[in-house]
Short mmCIF file of C-alpha atoms and ligand atoms in Angstrom, two decimals:
data_model
loop_
_atom_site.label_atom_id
_atom_site.label_comp_id
_atom_site.label_asym_id
_atom_site.label_seq_id
_atom_site.Cartn_x
_atom_site.Cartn_y
_atom_site.Cartn_z
CA MET A 1 -72.18 86.53 -42.97
CA LYS A 2 -72.49 83.08 -44.51
CA VAL A 3 -69.71 81.93 -46.79
CA PRO A 4 -69.80 78.68 -48.85
CA LYS A 5 -67.09 76.12 -48.06
CA LEU A 6 -66.34 75.64 -51.73
CA LYS A 7 -65.89 78.56 -54.07
CA LYS A 8 -64.76 79.06 -57.63
CA SER A 9 -61.97 81.54 -57.86
CA ASN A 10 -59.05 82.43 -60.08
CA CYS A 11 -55.86 80.61 -59.20
CA VAL A 12 -52.71 82.59 -59.98
CA HIS A 13 -50.65 79.41 -60.25
CA CYS A 14 -53.02 77.42 -62.48
CA LYS A 15 -53.94 80.61 -64.39
CA LYS A 16 -57.63 79.66 -64.55
CA HIS A 17 -60.80 79.46 -62.47
CA THR A 18 -60.70 76.44 -60.18
CA ASP A 19 -62.54 75.17 -57.11
CA HIS A 20 -61.15 76.58 -53.89
CA LYS A 21 -61.61 75.29 -50.37
CA VAL A 22 -62.55 78.14 -48.02
CA SER A 23 -61.32 78.36 -44.44
CA THR A 24 -60.77 81.21 -42.04
CA ALA A 25 -57.17 82.34 -41.82
CA LYS A 26 -55.72 81.59 -38.44
CA THR A 27 -54.14 84.50 -36.71
CA GLY A 28 -50.61 83.76 -35.66
CA GLY A 29 -49.05 84.12 -32.27
CA LYS A 30 -49.66 87.33 -30.44
CA ARG A 31 -46.90 89.89 -30.53
CA GLY A 32 -45.64 91.38 -27.35
CA ALA A 33 -47.02 94.71 -26.25
CA LEU A 34 -43.85 96.51 -27.21
CA LYS A 35 -41.88 94.76 -29.93
CA ARG A 36 -39.58 96.55 -32.30
CA GLY A 37 -42.23 97.65 -34.77
CA SER A 38 -44.63 98.97 -32.20
CA ILE A 39 -41.91 100.74 -30.24
CA GLN A 40 -40.83 102.61 -33.37
CA ARG A 41 -44.43 103.43 -34.19
CA ALA A 42 -45.16 104.69 -30.72
CA LYS A 43 -42.03 106.83 -30.75
CA LYS A 44 -42.89 108.29 -34.15
CA ARG A 45 -46.21 109.44 -32.81
CA GLY A 46 -44.44 111.65 -30.33
CA LEU A 47 -42.26 113.22 -33.00
CA GLY A 48 -43.32 116.12 -35.15
CA VAL A 49 -45.63 117.52 -32.51
CA GLY A 50 -44.14 120.44 -30.61
CA CYS A 51 -41.18 119.79 -28.35
CA GLY A 52 -40.59 116.35 -26.94
CA ASN A 53 -43.35 113.81 -27.17
CA LEU A 54 -45.91 115.72 -25.10
CA GLY A 55 -46.48 112.72 -22.91
CA LYS A 56 -47.60 110.64 -25.83
CA TYR A 57 -44.89 108.06 -25.39
CA GLY A 58 -43.96 106.35 -22.16
CA SER A 59 -44.07 102.99 -20.50
CA LYS A 60 -47.87 103.00 -20.75
CA GLY A 61 -48.39 105.08 -23.88
CA ALA A 62 -51.17 107.58 -24.18
CA GLN A 63 -52.82 106.05 -27.23
CA SER A 64 -55.97 105.04 -25.47
CA SER A 65 -56.84 108.58 -24.52
CA TRP A 66 -56.72 110.07 -27.99
CA LYS A 67 -57.56 107.10 -30.18
CA ARG A 68 -61.02 105.58 -30.13
CA TYR A 69 -60.58 101.94 -29.22
CA GLY A 70 -63.35 99.39 -29.03
CA VAL A 71 -65.87 101.47 -30.96
CA LYS A 72 -66.55 99.07 -33.81
CA THR A 73 -68.45 95.86 -33.13
CA SER A 74 -67.57 94.09 -36.37
CA LYS A 75 -64.35 92.78 -37.87
CA LYS A 76 -62.90 92.37 -41.32
CA GLU A 77 -62.20 88.66 -41.51
CA ASP A 78 -59.54 87.05 -43.69
CA LEU A 79 -60.47 83.94 -45.65
CA LYS A 80 -57.96 81.39 -46.86
CA LEU A 81 -58.75 80.01 -50.29
CA THR A 82 -56.91 76.79 -51.13
CA CYS A 83 -56.85 75.67 -54.76
CA LYS A 84 -58.00 72.09 -55.18
CA GLU A 85 -55.75 71.45 -58.17
CA CYS A 86 -52.38 72.78 -57.09
CA ASN A 87 -53.10 73.01 -53.33
CA LYS A 88 -51.71 76.52 -53.13
CA SER A 89 -53.57 79.10 -51.10
CA LYS A 90 -54.26 82.79 -51.09
CA LEU A 91 -55.94 85.20 -48.71
CA ALA A 92 -59.15 87.08 -49.41
CA ARG A 93 -60.41 89.90 -47.24
CA MET A 94 -64.07 89.90 -46.30
CA PRO A 95 -66.11 93.05 -45.77
CA ARG A 96 -67.02 94.14 -42.27
CA SER A 97 -69.30 91.70 -40.52
CA LYS A 98 -69.99 90.57 -36.98
CA LYS A 99 -69.46 86.88 -37.60
CA VAL A 100 -68.36 84.77 -40.55
CA THR A 101 -69.81 81.27 -40.75
CA LEU A 102 -68.70 78.64 -43.23
CA GLU A 103 -71.47 76.49 -44.59
ZN1 ZN B 201 -54.24 76.25 -58.54
#
């Protein structure tokens, strides 16, 4: 999908339509495999189903066997729109596409 580098969009801070510079939002540092949030999430998956976690939670986790990973070939990309007047930015989600190119 081709996206223009300059785009008119509403700025919440200026309260009007202004020119925005478009860039792809950088993804931050990668979280560890089992940080607090993911540990709680993995544990919750084992709860509420029968007795114990039915082997759904362990050092490896059984997610891969009952969740379809790697099926989709496209991604929903985030764009960063920076207002040219006040220099503040916001994020805009793009629809599913294989590749986003700025032009
Ligand atoms: Zn602005």
